[in-house]
């Protein structure tokens, strides 16, 4: 899987997988990852998620990603680093028989890195880069 450029970490923007209404871990919860601005619980909208190993290699994983009792996302019971290759939506659900959506993020990135790269490469791209003098590179 060396041809994968995984550059987007799957994590909660607030850094903790906690319940929405209390500061408790989302014990035995589930994380769904999908295309931007879509419902990631719908399999048709889901994108590939990978576990990044210590050696930098990537292993594709199925969804949902499980959250352990302490609030950490796990793979085969082990706390792991999950990544994707693009910006994504994310839904976090509580565990148990009454699984309830705790969070939904339509786009975990302000700018998809690939989209921003495309903007910079346009004729007006230099206008997006500021300088210390208050002007842009294009000016």
mmCIF file with all atom_site columns, C-alpha atoms in Angstrom:
data_model
loop_
_atom_site.group_PDB
_atom_site.id
_atom_site.type_symbol
_atom_site.label_atom_id
_atom_site.label_alt_id
_atom_site.label_comp_id
_atom_site.label_asym_id
_atom_site.label_entity_id
_atom_site.label_seq_id
_atom_site.pdbx_PDB_ins_code
_atom_site.Cartn_x
_atom_site.Cartn_y
_atom_site.Cartn_z
_atom_site.occupancy
_atom_site.B_iso_or_equiv
_atom_site.pdbx_formal_charge
_atom_site.auth_seq_id
_atom_site.auth_comp_id
_atom_site.auth_asym_id
_atom_site.auth_atom_id
_atom_site.pdbx_PDB_model_num
ATOM 1   C CA . UNK A 1 1   ? 0.000   0.000  0.000   1.00 0.00 ? 1   UNK A CA 1
ATOM 2   C CA . UNK A 1 2   ? 2.941   2.360  -0.552  1.00 0.00 ? 2   UNK A CA 1
ATOM 3   C CA . UNK A 1 3   ? 1.013   4.307  -3.205  1.00 0.00 ? 3   UNK A CA 1
ATOM 4   C CA . UNK A 1 4   ? -1.287  5.818  -0.550  1.00 0.00 ? 4   UNK A CA 1
ATOM 5   C CA . UNK A 1 5   ? -0.683  9.404  0.541   1.00 0.00 ? 5   UNK A CA 1
ATOM 6   C CA . UNK A 1 6   ? -2.646  9.484  3.775   1.00 0.00 ? 6   UNK A CA 1
ATOM 7   C CA . UNK A 1 7   ? -2.695  13.101 4.896   1.00 0.00 ? 7   UNK A CA 1
ATOM 8   C CA . UNK A 1 8   ? -5.892  13.523 6.926   1.00 0.00 ? 8   UNK A CA 1
ATOM 9   C CA . UNK A 1 9   ? -6.055  12.107 10.451  1.00 0.00 ? 9   UNK A CA 1
ATOM 10  C CA . UNK A 1 10  ? -9.427  10.762 11.568  1.00 0.00 ? 10  UNK A CA 1
ATOM 11  C CA . UNK A 1 11  ? -9.966  12.483 14.896  1.00 0.00 ? 11  UNK A CA 1
ATOM 12  C CA . UNK A 1 12  ? -12.530 14.577 16.654  1.00 0.00 ? 12  UNK A CA 1
ATOM 13  C CA . UNK A 1 13  ? -11.875 18.275 15.954  1.00 0.00 ? 13  UNK A CA 1
ATOM 14  C CA . UNK A 1 14  ? -12.226 18.905 19.695  1.00 0.00 ? 14  UNK A CA 1
ATOM 15  C CA . UNK A 1 15  ? -9.623  16.134 20.277  1.00 0.00 ? 15  UNK A CA 1
ATOM 16  C CA . UNK A 1 16  ? -11.792 14.062 22.659  1.00 0.00 ? 16  UNK A CA 1
ATOM 17  C CA . UNK A 1 17  ? -14.414 11.449 21.856  1.00 0.00 ? 17  UNK A CA 1
ATOM 18  C CA . UNK A 1 18  ? -16.805 12.527 24.597  1.00 0.00 ? 18  UNK A CA 1
ATOM 19  C CA . UNK A 1 19  ? -20.574 12.611 24.911  1.00 0.00 ? 19  UNK A CA 1
ATOM 20  C CA . UNK A 1 20  ? -22.288 15.767 23.655  1.00 0.00 ? 20  UNK A CA 1
ATOM 21  C CA . UNK A 1 21  ? -24.121 16.527 26.908  1.00 0.00 ? 21  UNK A CA 1
ATOM 22  C CA . UNK A 1 22  ? -21.585 15.336 29.469  1.00 0.00 ? 22  UNK A CA 1
ATOM 23  C CA . UNK A 1 23  ? -17.843 15.066 29.740  1.00 0.00 ? 23  UNK A CA 1
ATOM 24  C CA . UNK A 1 24  ? -17.856 11.257 29.638  1.00 0.00 ? 24  UNK A CA 1
ATOM 25  C CA . UNK A 1 25  ? -16.164 9.019  27.111  1.00 0.00 ? 25  UNK A CA 1
ATOM 26  C CA . UNK A 1 26  ? -18.300 7.753  24.247  1.00 0.00 ? 26  UNK A CA 1
ATOM 27  C CA . UNK A 1 27  ? -17.781 4.231  25.632  1.00 0.00 ? 27  UNK A CA 1
ATOM 28  C CA . UNK A 1 28  ? -18.308 1.484  23.041  1.00 0.00 ? 28  UNK A CA 1
ATOM 29  C CA . UNK A 1 29  ? -19.384 4.104  20.513  1.00 0.00 ? 29  UNK A CA 1
ATOM 30  C CA . UNK A 1 30  ? -18.947 4.142  16.760  1.00 0.00 ? 30  UNK A CA 1
ATOM 31  C CA . UNK A 1 31  ? -17.337 6.523  14.274  1.00 0.00 ? 31  UNK A CA 1
ATOM 32  C CA . UNK A 1 32  ? -18.469 6.758  10.664  1.00 0.00 ? 32  UNK A CA 1
ATOM 33  C CA . UNK A 1 33  ? -16.407 8.521  7.979   1.00 0.00 ? 33  UNK A CA 1
ATOM 34  C CA . UNK A 1 34  ? -17.905 9.637  4.650   1.00 0.00 ? 34  UNK A CA 1
ATOM 35  C CA . UNK A 1 35  ? -17.716 12.035 1.754   1.00 0.00 ? 35  UNK A CA 1
ATOM 36  C CA . UNK A 1 36  ? -17.941 15.737 2.655   1.00 0.00 ? 36  UNK A CA 1
ATOM 37  C CA . UNK A 1 37  ? -21.472 17.013 3.354   1.00 0.00 ? 37  UNK A CA 1
ATOM 38  C CA . UNK A 1 38  ? -23.021 13.538 3.295   1.00 0.00 ? 38  UNK A CA 1
ATOM 39  C CA . UNK A 1 39  ? -24.400 11.088 5.860   1.00 0.00 ? 39  UNK A CA 1
ATOM 40  C CA . UNK A 1 40  ? -21.400 8.871  6.671   1.00 0.00 ? 40  UNK A CA 1
ATOM 41  C CA . UNK A 1 41  ? -23.619 6.157  8.177   1.00 0.00 ? 41  UNK A CA 1
ATOM 42  C CA . UNK A 1 42  ? -24.883 5.422  4.658   1.00 0.00 ? 42  UNK A CA 1
ATOM 43  C CA . UNK A 1 43  ? -22.456 2.861  3.177   1.00 0.00 ? 43  UNK A CA 1
ATOM 44  C CA . UNK A 1 44  ? -22.771 4.514  -0.262  1.00 0.00 ? 44  UNK A CA 1
ATOM 45  C CA . UNK A 1 45  ? -21.262 7.716  1.186   1.00 0.00 ? 45  UNK A CA 1
ATOM 46  C CA . UNK A 1 46  ? -18.430 6.116  3.160   1.00 0.00 ? 46  UNK A CA 1
ATOM 47  C CA . UNK A 1 47  ? -14.806 6.546  2.138   1.00 0.00 ? 47  UNK A CA 1
ATOM 48  C CA . UNK A 1 48  ? -11.861 4.262  2.818   1.00 0.00 ? 48  UNK A CA 1
ATOM 49  C CA . UNK A 1 49  ? -10.237 4.642  6.224   1.00 0.00 ? 49  UNK A CA 1
ATOM 50  C CA . UNK A 1 50  ? -6.803  3.228  7.050   1.00 0.00 ? 50  UNK A CA 1
ATOM 51  C CA . UNK A 1 51  ? -4.887  2.341  10.200  1.00 0.00 ? 51  UNK A CA 1
ATOM 52  C CA . UNK A 1 52  ? -1.416  3.857  10.064  1.00 0.00 ? 52  UNK A CA 1
ATOM 53  C CA . UNK A 1 53  ? 1.165   1.481  11.523  1.00 0.00 ? 53  UNK A CA 1
ATOM 54  C CA . UNK A 1 54  ? 4.321   2.544  13.349  1.00 0.00 ? 54  UNK A CA 1
ATOM 55  C CA . UNK A 1 55  ? 6.387   1.838  10.230  1.00 0.00 ? 55  UNK A CA 1
ATOM 56  C CA . UNK A 1 56  ? 4.199   4.206  8.178   1.00 0.00 ? 56  UNK A CA 1
ATOM 57  C CA . UNK A 1 57  ? 2.378   1.454  6.300   1.00 0.00 ? 57  UNK A CA 1
ATOM 58  C CA . UNK A 1 58  ? -1.408  1.599  5.933   1.00 0.00 ? 58  UNK A CA 1
ATOM 59  C CA . UNK A 1 59  ? -4.051  -1.085 6.377   1.00 0.00 ? 59  UNK A CA 1
ATOM 60  C CA . UNK A 1 60  ? -7.606  -0.500 5.087   1.00 0.00 ? 60  UNK A CA 1
ATOM 61  C CA . UNK A 1 61  ? -10.259 -0.942 7.790   1.00 0.00 ? 61  UNK A CA 1
ATOM 62  C CA . UNK A 1 62  ? -14.015 -1.385 7.694   1.00 0.00 ? 62  UNK A CA 1
ATOM 63  C CA . UNK A 1 63  ? -16.556 0.948  9.235   1.00 0.00 ? 63  UNK A CA 1
ATOM 64  C CA . UNK A 1 64  ? -17.741 1.810  11.735  1.00 0.00 ? 64  UNK A CA 1
ATOM 65  C CA . UNK A 1 65  ? -14.600 2.478  13.754  1.00 0.00 ? 65  UNK A CA 1
ATOM 66  C CA . UNK A 1 66  ? -15.166 1.277  17.315  1.00 0.00 ? 66  UNK A CA 1
ATOM 67  C CA . UNK A 1 67  ? -14.533 3.508  20.343  1.00 0.00 ? 67  UNK A CA 1
ATOM 68  C CA . UNK A 1 68  ? -13.363 1.613  23.446  1.00 0.00 ? 68  UNK A CA 1
ATOM 69  C CA . UNK A 1 69  ? -14.624 2.153  27.003  1.00 0.00 ? 69  UNK A CA 1
ATOM 70  C CA . UNK A 1 70  ? -12.002 4.863  27.587  1.00 0.00 ? 70  UNK A CA 1
ATOM 71  C CA . UNK A 1 71  ? -13.075 6.896  24.537  1.00 0.00 ? 71  UNK A CA 1
ATOM 72  C CA . UNK A 1 72  ? -10.274 5.911  22.152  1.00 0.00 ? 72  UNK A CA 1
ATOM 73  C CA . UNK A 1 73  ? -10.807 4.601  18.616  1.00 0.00 ? 73  UNK A CA 1
ATOM 74  C CA . UNK A 1 74  ? -9.487  1.044  18.352  1.00 0.00 ? 74  UNK A CA 1
ATOM 75  C CA . UNK A 1 75  ? -8.627  -1.547 15.722  1.00 0.00 ? 75  UNK A CA 1
ATOM 76  C CA . UNK A 1 76  ? -8.760  -5.190 16.842  1.00 0.00 ? 76  UNK A CA 1
ATOM 77  C CA . UNK A 1 77  ? -8.940  -3.934 20.430  1.00 0.00 ? 77  UNK A CA 1
ATOM 78  C CA . UNK A 1 78  ? -5.776  -1.801 20.172  1.00 0.00 ? 78  UNK A CA 1
ATOM 79  C CA . UNK A 1 79  ? -5.714  2.002  20.209  1.00 0.00 ? 79  UNK A CA 1
ATOM 80  C CA . UNK A 1 80  ? -4.736  3.037  16.697  1.00 0.00 ? 80  UNK A CA 1
ATOM 81  C CA . UNK A 1 81  ? -4.144  6.025  14.441  1.00 0.00 ? 81  UNK A CA 1
ATOM 82  C CA . UNK A 1 82  ? -6.801  6.220  11.725  1.00 0.00 ? 82  UNK A CA 1
ATOM 83  C CA . UNK A 1 83  ? -6.271  8.246  8.548   1.00 0.00 ? 83  UNK A CA 1
ATOM 84  C CA . UNK A 1 84  ? -7.938  8.961  5.212   1.00 0.00 ? 84  UNK A CA 1
ATOM 85  C CA . UNK A 1 85  ? -6.585  10.455 2.000   1.00 0.00 ? 85  UNK A CA 1
ATOM 86  C CA . UNK A 1 86  ? -9.136  13.279 1.773   1.00 0.00 ? 86  UNK A CA 1
ATOM 87  C CA . UNK A 1 87  ? -11.362 15.598 3.759   1.00 0.00 ? 87  UNK A CA 1
ATOM 88  C CA . UNK A 1 88  ? -14.458 13.915 5.102   1.00 0.00 ? 88  UNK A CA 1
ATOM 89  C CA . UNK A 1 89  ? -17.644 14.086 7.106   1.00 0.00 ? 89  UNK A CA 1
ATOM 90  C CA . UNK A 1 90  ? -17.756 12.326 10.465  1.00 0.00 ? 90  UNK A CA 1
ATOM 91  C CA . UNK A 1 91  ? -20.560 11.076 12.689  1.00 0.00 ? 91  UNK A CA 1
ATOM 92  C CA . UNK A 1 92  ? -19.986 9.858  16.247  1.00 0.00 ? 92  UNK A CA 1
ATOM 93  C CA . UNK A 1 93  ? -22.592 7.630  17.896  1.00 0.00 ? 93  UNK A CA 1
ATOM 94  C CA . UNK A 1 94  ? -22.892 6.541  21.522  1.00 0.00 ? 94  UNK A CA 1
ATOM 95  C CA . UNK A 1 95  ? -22.591 2.867  22.398  1.00 0.00 ? 95  UNK A CA 1
ATOM 96  C CA . UNK A 1 96  ? -25.146 0.462  23.752  1.00 0.00 ? 96  UNK A CA 1
ATOM 97  C CA . UNK A 1 97  ? -28.573 -0.580 22.561  1.00 0.00 ? 97  UNK A CA 1
ATOM 98  C CA . UNK A 1 98  ? -29.832 3.012  22.393  1.00 0.00 ? 98  UNK A CA 1
ATOM 99  C CA . UNK A 1 99  ? -27.132 4.334  20.060  1.00 0.00 ? 99  UNK A CA 1
ATOM 100 C CA . UNK A 1 100 ? -27.623 8.100  19.645  1.00 0.00 ? 100 UNK A CA 1
ATOM 101 C CA . UNK A 1 101 ? -25.753 10.497 17.378  1.00 0.00 ? 101 UNK A CA 1
ATOM 102 C CA . UNK A 1 102 ? -23.459 12.621 19.543  1.00 0.00 ? 102 UNK A CA 1
ATOM 103 C CA . UNK A 1 103 ? -21.738 14.655 16.837  1.00 0.00 ? 103 UNK A CA 1
ATOM 104 C CA . UNK A 1 104 ? -21.870 15.249 13.104  1.00 0.00 ? 104 UNK A CA 1
ATOM 105 C CA . UNK A 1 105 ? -19.217 17.236 11.263  1.00 0.00 ? 105 UNK A CA 1
ATOM 106 C CA . UNK A 1 106 ? -20.066 17.868 7.574   1.00 0.00 ? 106 UNK A CA 1
ATOM 107 C CA . UNK A 1 107 ? -16.403 18.647 6.784   1.00 0.00 ? 107 UNK A CA 1
ATOM 108 C CA . UNK A 1 108 ? -13.617 18.122 9.309   1.00 0.00 ? 108 UNK A CA 1
ATOM 109 C CA . UNK A 1 109 ? -11.335 20.429 7.334   1.00 0.00 ? 109 UNK A CA 1
ATOM 110 C CA . UNK A 1 110 ? -11.881 24.084 6.531   1.00 0.00 ? 110 UNK A CA 1
ATOM 111 C CA . UNK A 1 111 ? -10.104 23.485 3.256   1.00 0.00 ? 111 UNK A CA 1
ATOM 112 C CA . UNK A 1 112 ? -9.489  20.132 1.691   1.00 0.00 ? 112 UNK A CA 1
ATOM 113 C CA . UNK A 1 113 ? -5.695  20.215 1.078   1.00 0.00 ? 113 UNK A CA 1
ATOM 114 C CA . UNK A 1 114 ? -6.180  19.118 -2.524  1.00 0.00 ? 114 UNK A CA 1
ATOM 115 C CA . UNK A 1 115 ? -8.783  21.830 -3.174  1.00 0.00 ? 115 UNK A CA 1
ATOM 116 C CA . UNK A 1 116 ? -6.517  24.505 -1.678  1.00 0.00 ? 116 UNK A CA 1
ATOM 117 C CA . UNK A 1 117 ? -3.633  23.309 -3.840  1.00 0.00 ? 117 UNK A CA 1
ATOM 118 C CA . UNK A 1 118 ? -5.860  23.711 -6.903  1.00 0.00 ? 118 UNK A CA 1
ATOM 119 C CA . UNK A 1 119 ? -6.833  27.246 -5.822  1.00 0.00 ? 119 UNK A CA 1
ATOM 120 C CA . UNK A 1 120 ? -3.185  28.221 -5.376  1.00 0.00 ? 120 UNK A CA 1
ATOM 121 C CA . UNK A 1 121 ? -2.316  26.950 -8.849  1.00 0.00 ? 121 UNK A CA 1
ATOM 122 C CA . UNK A 1 122 ? -4.846  29.224 -10.602 1.00 0.00 ? 122 UNK A CA 1
ATOM 123 C CA . UNK A 1 123 ? -3.907  32.566 -12.189 1.00 0.00 ? 123 UNK A CA 1
ATOM 124 C CA . UNK A 1 124 ? -5.206  34.355 -9.069  1.00 0.00 ? 124 UNK A CA 1
ATOM 125 C CA . UNK A 1 125 ? -3.632  31.893 -6.621  1.00 0.00 ? 125 UNK A CA 1
ATOM 126 C CA . UNK A 1 126 ? -0.917  34.312 -5.501  1.00 0.00 ? 126 UNK A CA 1
ATOM 127 C CA . UNK A 1 127 ? -3.656  36.658 -4.244  1.00 0.00 ? 127 UNK A CA 1
ATOM 128 C CA . UNK A 1 128 ? -4.408  34.075 -1.531  1.00 0.00 ? 128 UNK A CA 1
ATOM 129 C CA . UNK A 1 129 ? -0.905  34.361 -0.050  1.00 0.00 ? 129 UNK A CA 1
ATOM 130 C CA . UNK A 1 130 ? -0.391  37.298 2.296   1.00 0.00 ? 130 UNK A CA 1
ATOM 131 C CA . UNK A 1 131 ? 2.838   39.060 3.239   1.00 0.00 ? 131 UNK A CA 1
ATOM 132 C CA . UNK A 1 132 ? 4.005   40.880 6.368   1.00 0.00 ? 132 UNK A CA 1
ATOM 133 C CA . UNK A 1 133 ? 3.470   44.218 4.615   1.00 0.00 ? 133 UNK A CA 1
ATOM 134 C CA . UNK A 1 134 ? -0.268  43.523 4.410   1.00 0.00 ? 134 UNK A CA 1
ATOM 135 C CA . UNK A 1 135 ? -0.254  42.961 0.662   1.00 0.00 ? 135 UNK A CA 1
ATOM 136 C CA . UNK A 1 136 ? -0.564  39.688 -1.174  1.00 0.00 ? 136 UNK A CA 1
ATOM 137 C CA . UNK A 1 137 ? 2.163   38.004 -3.207  1.00 0.00 ? 137 UNK A CA 1
ATOM 138 C CA . UNK A 1 138 ? 0.204   38.837 -6.351  1.00 0.00 ? 138 UNK A CA 1
ATOM 139 C CA . UNK A 1 139 ? 0.136   42.564 -5.488  1.00 0.00 ? 139 UNK A CA 1
#
